[in-house]
PDB file of C-alpha atoms and ligand atoms in Angstrom:
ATOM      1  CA  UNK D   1       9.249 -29.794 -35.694  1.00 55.00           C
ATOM      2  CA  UNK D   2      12.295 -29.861 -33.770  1.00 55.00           C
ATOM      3  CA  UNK D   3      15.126 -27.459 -33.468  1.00 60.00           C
ATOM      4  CA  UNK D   4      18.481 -27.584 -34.182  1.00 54.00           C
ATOM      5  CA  UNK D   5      19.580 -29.557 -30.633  1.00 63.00           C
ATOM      6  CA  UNK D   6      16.982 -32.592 -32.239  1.00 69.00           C
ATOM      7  CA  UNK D   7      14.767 -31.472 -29.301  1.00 78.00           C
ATOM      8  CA  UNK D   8      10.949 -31.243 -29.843  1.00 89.00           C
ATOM      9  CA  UNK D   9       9.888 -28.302 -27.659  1.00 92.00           C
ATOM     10  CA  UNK D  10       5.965 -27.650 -29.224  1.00 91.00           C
ATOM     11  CA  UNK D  11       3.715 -29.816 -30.457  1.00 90.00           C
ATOM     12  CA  UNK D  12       0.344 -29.219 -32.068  1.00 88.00           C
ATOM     13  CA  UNK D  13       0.805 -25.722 -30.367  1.00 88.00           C
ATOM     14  CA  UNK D  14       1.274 -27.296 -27.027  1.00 93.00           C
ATOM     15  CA  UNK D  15       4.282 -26.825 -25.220  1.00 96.00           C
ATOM     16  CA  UNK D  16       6.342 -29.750 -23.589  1.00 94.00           C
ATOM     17  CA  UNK D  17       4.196 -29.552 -20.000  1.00 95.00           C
ATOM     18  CA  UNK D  18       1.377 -29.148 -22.399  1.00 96.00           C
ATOM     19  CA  UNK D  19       0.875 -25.836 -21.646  1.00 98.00           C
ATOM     20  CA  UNK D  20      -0.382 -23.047 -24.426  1.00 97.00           C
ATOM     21  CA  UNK D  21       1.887 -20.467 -25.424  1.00 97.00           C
ATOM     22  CA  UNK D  22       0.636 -17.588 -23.444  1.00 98.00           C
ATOM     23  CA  UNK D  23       0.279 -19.535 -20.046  1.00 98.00           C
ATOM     24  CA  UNK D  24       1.857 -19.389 -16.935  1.00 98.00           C
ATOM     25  CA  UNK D  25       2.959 -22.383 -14.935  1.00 98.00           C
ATOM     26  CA  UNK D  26       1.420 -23.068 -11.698  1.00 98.00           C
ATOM     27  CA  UNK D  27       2.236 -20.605  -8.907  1.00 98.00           C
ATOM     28  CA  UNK D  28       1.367 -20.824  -5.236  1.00 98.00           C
ATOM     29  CA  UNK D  29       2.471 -18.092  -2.983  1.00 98.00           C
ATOM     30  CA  UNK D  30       2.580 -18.096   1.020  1.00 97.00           C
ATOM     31  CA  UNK D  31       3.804 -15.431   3.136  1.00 97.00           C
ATOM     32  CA  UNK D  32       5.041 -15.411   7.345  1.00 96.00           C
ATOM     33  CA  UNK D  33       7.564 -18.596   6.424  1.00 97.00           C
ATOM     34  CA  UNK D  34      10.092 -17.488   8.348  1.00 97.00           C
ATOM     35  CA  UNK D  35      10.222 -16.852  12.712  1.00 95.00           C
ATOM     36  CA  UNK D  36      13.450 -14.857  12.299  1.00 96.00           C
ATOM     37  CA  UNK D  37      12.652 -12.529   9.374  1.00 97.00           C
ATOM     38  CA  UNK D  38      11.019  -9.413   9.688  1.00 97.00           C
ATOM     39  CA  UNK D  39       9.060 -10.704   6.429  1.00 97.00           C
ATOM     40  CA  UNK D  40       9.367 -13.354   4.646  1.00 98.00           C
ATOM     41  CA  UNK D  41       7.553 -15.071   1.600  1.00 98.00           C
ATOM     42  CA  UNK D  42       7.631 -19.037  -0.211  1.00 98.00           C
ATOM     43  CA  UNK D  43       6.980 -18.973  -3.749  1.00 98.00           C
ATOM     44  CA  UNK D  44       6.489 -21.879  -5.623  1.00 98.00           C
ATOM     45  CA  UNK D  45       6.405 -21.805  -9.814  1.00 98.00           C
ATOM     46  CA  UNK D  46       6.536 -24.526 -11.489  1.00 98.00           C
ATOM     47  CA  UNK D  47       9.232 -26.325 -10.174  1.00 98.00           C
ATOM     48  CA  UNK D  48      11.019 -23.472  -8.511  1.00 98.00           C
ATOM     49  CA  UNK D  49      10.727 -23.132  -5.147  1.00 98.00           C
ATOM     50  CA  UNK D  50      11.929 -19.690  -4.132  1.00 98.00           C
ATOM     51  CA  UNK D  51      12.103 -18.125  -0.235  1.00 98.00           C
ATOM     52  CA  UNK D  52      12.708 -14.842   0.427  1.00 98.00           C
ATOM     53  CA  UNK D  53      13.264 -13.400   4.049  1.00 98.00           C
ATOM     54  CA  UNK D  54      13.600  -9.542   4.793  1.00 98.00           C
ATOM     55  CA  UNK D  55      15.849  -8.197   7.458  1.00 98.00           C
ATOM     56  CA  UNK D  56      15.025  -4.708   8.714  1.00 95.00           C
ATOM     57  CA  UNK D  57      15.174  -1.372   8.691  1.00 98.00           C
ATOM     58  CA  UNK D  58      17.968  -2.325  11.126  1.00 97.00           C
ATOM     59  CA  UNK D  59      21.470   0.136  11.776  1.00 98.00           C
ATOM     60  CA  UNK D  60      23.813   0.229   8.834  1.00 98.00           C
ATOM     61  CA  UNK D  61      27.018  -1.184  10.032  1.00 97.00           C
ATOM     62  CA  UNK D  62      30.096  -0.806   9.583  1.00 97.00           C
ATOM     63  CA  UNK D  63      28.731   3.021  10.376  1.00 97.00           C
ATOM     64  CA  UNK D  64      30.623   4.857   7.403  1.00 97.00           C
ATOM     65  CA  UNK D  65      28.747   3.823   5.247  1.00 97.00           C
ATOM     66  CA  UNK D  66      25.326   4.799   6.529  1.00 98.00           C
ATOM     67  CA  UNK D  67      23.703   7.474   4.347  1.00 98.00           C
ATOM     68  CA  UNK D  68      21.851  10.186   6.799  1.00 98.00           C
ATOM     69  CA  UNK D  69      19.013  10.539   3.912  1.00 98.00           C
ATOM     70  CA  UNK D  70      17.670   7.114   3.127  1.00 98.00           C
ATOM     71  CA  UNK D  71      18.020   3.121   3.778  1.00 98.00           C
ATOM     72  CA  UNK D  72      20.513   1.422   1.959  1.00 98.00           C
ATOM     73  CA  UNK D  73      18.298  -1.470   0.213  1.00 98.00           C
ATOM     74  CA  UNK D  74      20.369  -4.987  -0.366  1.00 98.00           C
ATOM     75  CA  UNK D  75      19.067  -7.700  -2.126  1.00 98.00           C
ATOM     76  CA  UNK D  76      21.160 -11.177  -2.130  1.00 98.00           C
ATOM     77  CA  UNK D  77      20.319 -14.139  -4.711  1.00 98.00           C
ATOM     78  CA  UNK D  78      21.675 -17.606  -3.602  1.00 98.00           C
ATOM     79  CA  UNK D  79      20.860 -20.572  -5.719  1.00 98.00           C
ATOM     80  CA  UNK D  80      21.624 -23.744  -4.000  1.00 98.00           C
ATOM     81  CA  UNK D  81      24.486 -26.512  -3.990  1.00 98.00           C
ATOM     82  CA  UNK D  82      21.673 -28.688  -4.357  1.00 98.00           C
ATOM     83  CA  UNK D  83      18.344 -26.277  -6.413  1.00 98.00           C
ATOM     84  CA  UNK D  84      20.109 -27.690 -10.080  1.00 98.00           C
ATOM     85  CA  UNK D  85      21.039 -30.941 -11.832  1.00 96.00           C
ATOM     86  CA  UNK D  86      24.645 -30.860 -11.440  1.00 96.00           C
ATOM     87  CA  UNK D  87      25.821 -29.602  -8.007  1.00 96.00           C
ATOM     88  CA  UNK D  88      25.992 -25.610  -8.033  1.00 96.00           C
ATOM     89  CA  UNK D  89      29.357 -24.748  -6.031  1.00 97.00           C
ATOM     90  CA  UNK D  90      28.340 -22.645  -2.845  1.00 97.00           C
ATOM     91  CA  UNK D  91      28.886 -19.209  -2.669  1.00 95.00           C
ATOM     92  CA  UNK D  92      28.473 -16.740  -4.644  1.00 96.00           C
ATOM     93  CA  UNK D  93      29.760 -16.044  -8.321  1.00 98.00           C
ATOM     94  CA  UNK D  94      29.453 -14.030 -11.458  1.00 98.00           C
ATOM     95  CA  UNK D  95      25.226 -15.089 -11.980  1.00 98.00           C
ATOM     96  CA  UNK D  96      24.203 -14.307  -8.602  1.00 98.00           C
ATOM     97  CA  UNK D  97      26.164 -11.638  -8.232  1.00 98.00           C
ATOM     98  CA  UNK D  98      24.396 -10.466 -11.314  1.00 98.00           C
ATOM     99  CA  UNK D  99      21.014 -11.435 -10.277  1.00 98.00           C
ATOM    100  CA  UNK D 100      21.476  -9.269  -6.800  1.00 98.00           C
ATOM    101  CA  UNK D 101      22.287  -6.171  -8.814  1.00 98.00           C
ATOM    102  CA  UNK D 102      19.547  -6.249 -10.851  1.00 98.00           C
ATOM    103  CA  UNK D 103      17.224  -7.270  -8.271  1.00 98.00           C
ATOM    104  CA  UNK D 104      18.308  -4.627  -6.208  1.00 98.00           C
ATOM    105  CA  UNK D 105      18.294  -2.343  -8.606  1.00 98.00           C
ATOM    106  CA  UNK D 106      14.314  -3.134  -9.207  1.00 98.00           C
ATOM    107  CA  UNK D 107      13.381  -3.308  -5.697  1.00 98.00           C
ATOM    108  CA  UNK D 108      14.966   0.266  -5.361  1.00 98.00           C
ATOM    109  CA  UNK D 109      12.599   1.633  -7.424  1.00 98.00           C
ATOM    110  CA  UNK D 110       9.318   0.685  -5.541  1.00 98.00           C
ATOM    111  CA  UNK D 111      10.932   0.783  -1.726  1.00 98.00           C
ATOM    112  CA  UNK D 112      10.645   4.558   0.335  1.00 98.00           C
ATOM    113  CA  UNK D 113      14.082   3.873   1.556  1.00 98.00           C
ATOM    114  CA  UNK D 114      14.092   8.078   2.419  1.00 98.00           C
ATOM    115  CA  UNK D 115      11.806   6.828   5.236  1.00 98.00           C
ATOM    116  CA  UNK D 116      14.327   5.218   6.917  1.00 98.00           C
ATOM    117  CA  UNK D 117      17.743   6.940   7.198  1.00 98.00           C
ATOM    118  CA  UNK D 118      21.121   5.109   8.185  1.00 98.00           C
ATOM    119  CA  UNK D 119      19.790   1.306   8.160  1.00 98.00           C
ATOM    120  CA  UNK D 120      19.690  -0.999   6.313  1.00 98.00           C
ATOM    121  CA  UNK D 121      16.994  -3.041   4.241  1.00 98.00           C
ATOM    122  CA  UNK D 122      18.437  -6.757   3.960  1.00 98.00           C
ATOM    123  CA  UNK D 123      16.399  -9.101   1.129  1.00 98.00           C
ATOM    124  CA  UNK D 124      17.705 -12.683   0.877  1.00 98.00           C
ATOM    125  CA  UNK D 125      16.184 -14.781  -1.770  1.00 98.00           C
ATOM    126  CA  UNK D 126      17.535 -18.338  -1.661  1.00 98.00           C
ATOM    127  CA  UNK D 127      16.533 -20.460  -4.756  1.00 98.00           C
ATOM    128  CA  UNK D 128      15.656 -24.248  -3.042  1.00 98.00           C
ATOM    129  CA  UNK D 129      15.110 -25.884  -6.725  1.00 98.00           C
ATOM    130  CA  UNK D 130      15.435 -24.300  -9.987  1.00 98.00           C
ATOM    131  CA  UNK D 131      14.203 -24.869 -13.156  1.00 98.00           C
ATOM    132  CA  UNK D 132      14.233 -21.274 -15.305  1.00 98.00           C
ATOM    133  CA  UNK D 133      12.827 -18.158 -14.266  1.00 98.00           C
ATOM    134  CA  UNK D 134      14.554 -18.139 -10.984  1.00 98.00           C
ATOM    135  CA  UNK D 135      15.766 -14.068 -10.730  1.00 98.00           C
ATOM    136  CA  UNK D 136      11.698 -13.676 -11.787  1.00 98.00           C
ATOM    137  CA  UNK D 137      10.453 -16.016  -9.298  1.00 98.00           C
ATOM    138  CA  UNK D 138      13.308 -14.295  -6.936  1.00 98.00           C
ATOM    139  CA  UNK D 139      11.786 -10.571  -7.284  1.00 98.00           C
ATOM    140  CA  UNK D 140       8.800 -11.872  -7.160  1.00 98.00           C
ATOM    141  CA  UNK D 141       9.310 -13.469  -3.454  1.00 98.00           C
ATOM    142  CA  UNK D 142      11.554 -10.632  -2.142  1.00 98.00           C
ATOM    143  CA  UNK D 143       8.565  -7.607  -2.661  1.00 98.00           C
ATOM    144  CA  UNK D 144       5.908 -10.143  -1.188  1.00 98.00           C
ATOM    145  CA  UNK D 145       8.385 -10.886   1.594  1.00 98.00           C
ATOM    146  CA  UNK D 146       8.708  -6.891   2.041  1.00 98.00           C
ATOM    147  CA  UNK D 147       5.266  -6.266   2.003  1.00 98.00           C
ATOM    148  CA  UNK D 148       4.885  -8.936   4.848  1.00 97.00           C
ATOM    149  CA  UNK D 149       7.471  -6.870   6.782  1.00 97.00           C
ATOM    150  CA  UNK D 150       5.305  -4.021   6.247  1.00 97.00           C
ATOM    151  CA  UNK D 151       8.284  -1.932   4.550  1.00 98.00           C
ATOM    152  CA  UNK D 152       6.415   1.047   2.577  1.00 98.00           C
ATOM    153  CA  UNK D 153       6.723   0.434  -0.678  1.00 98.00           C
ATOM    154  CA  UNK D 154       4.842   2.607  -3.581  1.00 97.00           C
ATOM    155  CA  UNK D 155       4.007  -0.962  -4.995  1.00 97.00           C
ATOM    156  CA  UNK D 156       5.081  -4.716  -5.380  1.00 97.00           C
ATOM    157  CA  UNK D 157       7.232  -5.427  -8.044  1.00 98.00           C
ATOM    158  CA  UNK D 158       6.069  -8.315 -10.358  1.00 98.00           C
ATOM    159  CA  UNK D 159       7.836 -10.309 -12.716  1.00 98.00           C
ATOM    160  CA  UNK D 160       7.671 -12.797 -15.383  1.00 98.00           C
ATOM    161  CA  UNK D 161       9.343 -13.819 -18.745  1.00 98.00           C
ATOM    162  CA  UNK D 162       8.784 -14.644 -21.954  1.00 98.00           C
ATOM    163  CA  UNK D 163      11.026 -15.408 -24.792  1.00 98.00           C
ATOM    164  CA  UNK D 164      11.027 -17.425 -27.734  1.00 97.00           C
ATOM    165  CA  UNK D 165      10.825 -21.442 -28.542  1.00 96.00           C
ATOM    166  CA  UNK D 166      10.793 -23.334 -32.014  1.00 94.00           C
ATOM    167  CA  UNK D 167       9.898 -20.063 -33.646  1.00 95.00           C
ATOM    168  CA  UNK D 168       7.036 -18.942 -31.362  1.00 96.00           C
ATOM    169  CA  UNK D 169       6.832 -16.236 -28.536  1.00 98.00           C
ATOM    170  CA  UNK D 170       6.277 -18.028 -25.487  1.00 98.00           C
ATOM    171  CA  UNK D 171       5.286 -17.341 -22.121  1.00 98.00           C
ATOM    172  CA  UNK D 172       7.330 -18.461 -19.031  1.00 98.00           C
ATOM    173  CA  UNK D 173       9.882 -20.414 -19.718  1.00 98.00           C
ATOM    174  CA  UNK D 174      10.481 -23.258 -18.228  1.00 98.00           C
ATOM    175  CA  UNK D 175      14.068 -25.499 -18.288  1.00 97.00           C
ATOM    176  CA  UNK D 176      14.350 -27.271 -21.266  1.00 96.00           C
ATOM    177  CA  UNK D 177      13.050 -24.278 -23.236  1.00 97.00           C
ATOM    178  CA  UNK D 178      15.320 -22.312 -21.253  1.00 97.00           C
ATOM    179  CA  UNK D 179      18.510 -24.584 -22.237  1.00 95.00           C
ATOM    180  CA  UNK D 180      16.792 -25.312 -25.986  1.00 94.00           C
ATOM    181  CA  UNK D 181      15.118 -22.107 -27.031  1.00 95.00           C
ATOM    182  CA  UNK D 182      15.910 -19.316 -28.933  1.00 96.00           C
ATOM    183  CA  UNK D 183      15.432 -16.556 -26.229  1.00 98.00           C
ATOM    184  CA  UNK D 184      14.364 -15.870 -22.791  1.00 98.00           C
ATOM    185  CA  UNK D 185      13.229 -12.288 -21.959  1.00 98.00           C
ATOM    186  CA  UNK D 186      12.902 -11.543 -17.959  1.00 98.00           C
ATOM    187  CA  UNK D 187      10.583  -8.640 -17.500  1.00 98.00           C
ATOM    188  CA  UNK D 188       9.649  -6.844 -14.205  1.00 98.00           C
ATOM    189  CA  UNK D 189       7.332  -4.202 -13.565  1.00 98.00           C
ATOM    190  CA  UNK D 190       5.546  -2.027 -11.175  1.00 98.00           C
ATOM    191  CA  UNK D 191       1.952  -3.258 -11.611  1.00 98.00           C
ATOM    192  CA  UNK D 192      -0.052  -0.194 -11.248  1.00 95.00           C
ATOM    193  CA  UNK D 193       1.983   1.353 -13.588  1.00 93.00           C
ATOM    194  CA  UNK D 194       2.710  -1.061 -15.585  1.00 93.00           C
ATOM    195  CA  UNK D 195       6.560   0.971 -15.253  1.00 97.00           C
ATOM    196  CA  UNK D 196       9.219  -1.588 -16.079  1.00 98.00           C
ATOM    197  CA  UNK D 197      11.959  -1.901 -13.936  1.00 98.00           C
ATOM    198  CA  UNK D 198      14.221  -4.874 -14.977  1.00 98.00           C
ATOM    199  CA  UNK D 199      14.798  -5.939 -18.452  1.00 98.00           C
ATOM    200  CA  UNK D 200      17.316  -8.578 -19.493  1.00 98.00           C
ATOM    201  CA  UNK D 201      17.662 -10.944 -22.630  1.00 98.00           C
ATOM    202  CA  UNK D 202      19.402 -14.381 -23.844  1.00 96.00           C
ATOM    203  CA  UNK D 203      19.198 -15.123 -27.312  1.00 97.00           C
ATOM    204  CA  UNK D 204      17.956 -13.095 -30.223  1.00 96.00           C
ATOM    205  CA  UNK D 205      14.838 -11.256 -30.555  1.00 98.00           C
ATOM    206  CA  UNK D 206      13.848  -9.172 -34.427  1.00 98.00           C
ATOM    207  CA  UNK D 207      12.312  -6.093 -33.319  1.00 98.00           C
ATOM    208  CA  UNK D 208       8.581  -7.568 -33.800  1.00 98.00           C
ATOM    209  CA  UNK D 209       9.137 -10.801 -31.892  1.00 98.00           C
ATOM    210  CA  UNK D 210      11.261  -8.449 -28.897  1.00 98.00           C
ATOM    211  CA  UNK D 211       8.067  -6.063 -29.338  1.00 98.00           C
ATOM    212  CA  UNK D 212       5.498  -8.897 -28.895  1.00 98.00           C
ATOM    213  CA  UNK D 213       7.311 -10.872 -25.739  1.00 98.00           C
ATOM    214  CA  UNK D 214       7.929  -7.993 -23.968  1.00 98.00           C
ATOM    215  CA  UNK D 215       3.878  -7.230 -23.899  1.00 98.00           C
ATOM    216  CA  UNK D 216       3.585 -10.586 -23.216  1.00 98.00           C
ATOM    217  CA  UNK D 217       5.945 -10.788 -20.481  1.00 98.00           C
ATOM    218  CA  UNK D 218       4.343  -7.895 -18.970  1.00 98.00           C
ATOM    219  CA  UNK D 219       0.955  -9.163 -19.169  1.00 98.00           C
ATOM    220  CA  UNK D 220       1.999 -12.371 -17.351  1.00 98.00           C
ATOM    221  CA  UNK D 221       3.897 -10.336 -14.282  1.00 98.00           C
ATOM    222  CA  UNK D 222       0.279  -8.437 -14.212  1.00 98.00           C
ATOM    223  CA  UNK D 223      -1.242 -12.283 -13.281  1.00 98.00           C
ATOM    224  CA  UNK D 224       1.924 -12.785 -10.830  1.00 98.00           C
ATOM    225  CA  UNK D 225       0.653  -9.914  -9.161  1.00 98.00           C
ATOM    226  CA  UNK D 226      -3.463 -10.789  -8.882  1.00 98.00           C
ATOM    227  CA  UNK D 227      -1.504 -13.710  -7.174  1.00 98.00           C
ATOM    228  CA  UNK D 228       0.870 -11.534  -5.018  1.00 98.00           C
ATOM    229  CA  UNK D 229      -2.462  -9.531  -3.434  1.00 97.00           C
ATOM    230  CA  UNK D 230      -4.052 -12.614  -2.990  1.00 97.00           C
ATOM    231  CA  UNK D 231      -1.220 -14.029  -0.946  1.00 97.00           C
ATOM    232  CA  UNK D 232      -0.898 -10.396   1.042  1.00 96.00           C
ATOM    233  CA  UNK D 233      -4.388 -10.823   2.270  1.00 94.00           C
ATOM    234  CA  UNK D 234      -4.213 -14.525   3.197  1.00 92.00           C
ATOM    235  CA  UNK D 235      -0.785 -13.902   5.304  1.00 88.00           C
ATOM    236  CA  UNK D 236      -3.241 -11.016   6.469  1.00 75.00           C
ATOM    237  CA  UNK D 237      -5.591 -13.064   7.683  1.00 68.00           C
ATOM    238  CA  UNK D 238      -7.937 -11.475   4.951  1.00 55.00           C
ATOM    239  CA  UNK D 239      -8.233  -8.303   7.072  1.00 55.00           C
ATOM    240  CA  UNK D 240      -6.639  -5.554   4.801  1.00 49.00           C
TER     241      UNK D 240
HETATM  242  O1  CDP R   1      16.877 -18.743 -13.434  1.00 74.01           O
HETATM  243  P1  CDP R   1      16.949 -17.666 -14.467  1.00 74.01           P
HETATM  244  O2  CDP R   1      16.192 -18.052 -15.733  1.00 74.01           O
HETATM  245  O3  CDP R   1      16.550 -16.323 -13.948  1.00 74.01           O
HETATM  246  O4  CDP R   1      18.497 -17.490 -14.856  1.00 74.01           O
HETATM  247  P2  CDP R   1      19.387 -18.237 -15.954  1.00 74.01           P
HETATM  248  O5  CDP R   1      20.808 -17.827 -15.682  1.00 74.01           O
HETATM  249  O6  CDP R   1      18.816 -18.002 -17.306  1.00 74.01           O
HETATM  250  O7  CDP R   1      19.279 -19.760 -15.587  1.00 74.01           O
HETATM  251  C1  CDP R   1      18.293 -20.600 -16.127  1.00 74.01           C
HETATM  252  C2  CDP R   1      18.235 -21.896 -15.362  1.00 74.01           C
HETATM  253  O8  CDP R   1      19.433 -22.619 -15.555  1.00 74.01           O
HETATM  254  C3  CDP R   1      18.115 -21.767 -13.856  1.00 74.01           C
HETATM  255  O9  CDP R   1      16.816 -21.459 -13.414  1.00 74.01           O
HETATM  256  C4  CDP R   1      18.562 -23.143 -13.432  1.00 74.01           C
HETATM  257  O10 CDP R   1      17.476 -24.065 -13.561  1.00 74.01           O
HETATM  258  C5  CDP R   1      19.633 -23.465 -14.450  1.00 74.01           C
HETATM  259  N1  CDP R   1      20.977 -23.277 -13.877  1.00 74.01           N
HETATM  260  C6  CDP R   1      21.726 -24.419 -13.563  1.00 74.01           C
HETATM  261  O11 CDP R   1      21.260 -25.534 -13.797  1.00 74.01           O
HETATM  262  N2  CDP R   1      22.967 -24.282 -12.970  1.00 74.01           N
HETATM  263  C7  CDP R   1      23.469 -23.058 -12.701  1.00 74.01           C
HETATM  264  N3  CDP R   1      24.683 -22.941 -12.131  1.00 74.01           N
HETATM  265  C8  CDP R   1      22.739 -21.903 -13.022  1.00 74.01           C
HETATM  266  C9  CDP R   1      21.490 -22.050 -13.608  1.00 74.01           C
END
């Protein structure tokens, strides 16, 4: 069946990497990428390729706006000139500025910032290649990157979408059913949990289908994490 842009995005229940509904793509995750960083973290999914690289707890400057109780946490999404098809403009616009709210916003929620009063917590995530999922993959980089720094955090923060392609609720989107779909769902959660702590949507969802792809989206940032540990104790030199 194909939808209403003539592009066939399932077949026989297989998706267009041949992938089932409720799978992930491939994801390989490495941390200590980066001399300079206090933490840092290489994610690849798919074909993203994500690093993130965490600056601090350094002095908040310019000084006024240090806060004598807790860390100021900043998280900065970049995506590439050169990550998508057509040449991204550098700098940064309405998306990213977007993305480094939200991510913020989530990596708030897990990080003791009270621990660590006037500095400043810098998170960079730079998207190298896209191809959908990038603010997931993002999040998903910038707590492994903090955990690498050793930042106290009450846990990681996980994340994953799901969304909805040629009628079906899908797992992890990938481009074309990104660009072709019906709607992509980015989820992120604190594992242990299971406390979500971004939530965005494209598209249209009925209650059922937002019901079932937000379970399912959650489910899949619980695998993301199983993969997050895993790359904690490698960067660890499997001694934690
Ligand atoms: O990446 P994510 O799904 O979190 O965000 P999006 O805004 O839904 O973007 C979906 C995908 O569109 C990105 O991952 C890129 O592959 C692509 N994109 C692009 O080709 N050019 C842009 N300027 C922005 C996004």
């Amino acid at each position: 069946m194909k939808n209403t842009n003539g592009i066939e995005l399932m077949k026989d229940g297989k998706r267009l990497d041949g992938r089932k509904p409720d799978e992930l793509r491939k994801i390989t995750m490495k941390t200590g990428v980066l001399k300079r960083a206090s933490g840092s973290a290489y994610v690849e999914w798919g074909k993203n390729k994500v690093v993130a690289g965490v600056y601090g707890p350094r002095q908040l400057h310019p000084k006024f706006m240090q806060n004598p109780t807790r860390a100021m946490v900043r998280c900065i999404y970049n995506l590439a000139p050169f990550s998508v098809d057509d040449r991204k403009k550098p700098g940064p616009d309405r998306r990213s500025m977007e993305i480094s709210k939200v991510s913020t916003e989530a990596l708030e929620n897990v990080i003791l910032a009270e621990k660590f009063p006037n500095a400043t917590i810098d998170i960079f995530v730079e998207v190298l290649q896209a191809d959908a999922g990038t603010r997931c993959v993002g999040l998903t980089a910038a707590s492994l990157a903090l955990a690498d720094a050793g930042i106290p955090m009450k846990d990681m923060v996980a994340a994953c979408a799901a969304g909805k392609v040629q009628g079906q609720i899908v797992l992890d989107l990938m481009k074309e059913e990104d660009n072709f779909g019906e709607s992509d769902l980015p989820v992120a959660v604190i594992p242990r949990r299971k406390e979500v702590v971004l939530l965005q949507m494209d598209g249209k969802l009925s209650r059922e289908e937002f019901s079932k792809a937000l379970n399912l989206a959650v489910e899949g940032a619980m695998q993301v994490y199983e993969i997050q540990k895993k790359a904690i104790l490698e960067g660890a030199g499997g001694r934690i």
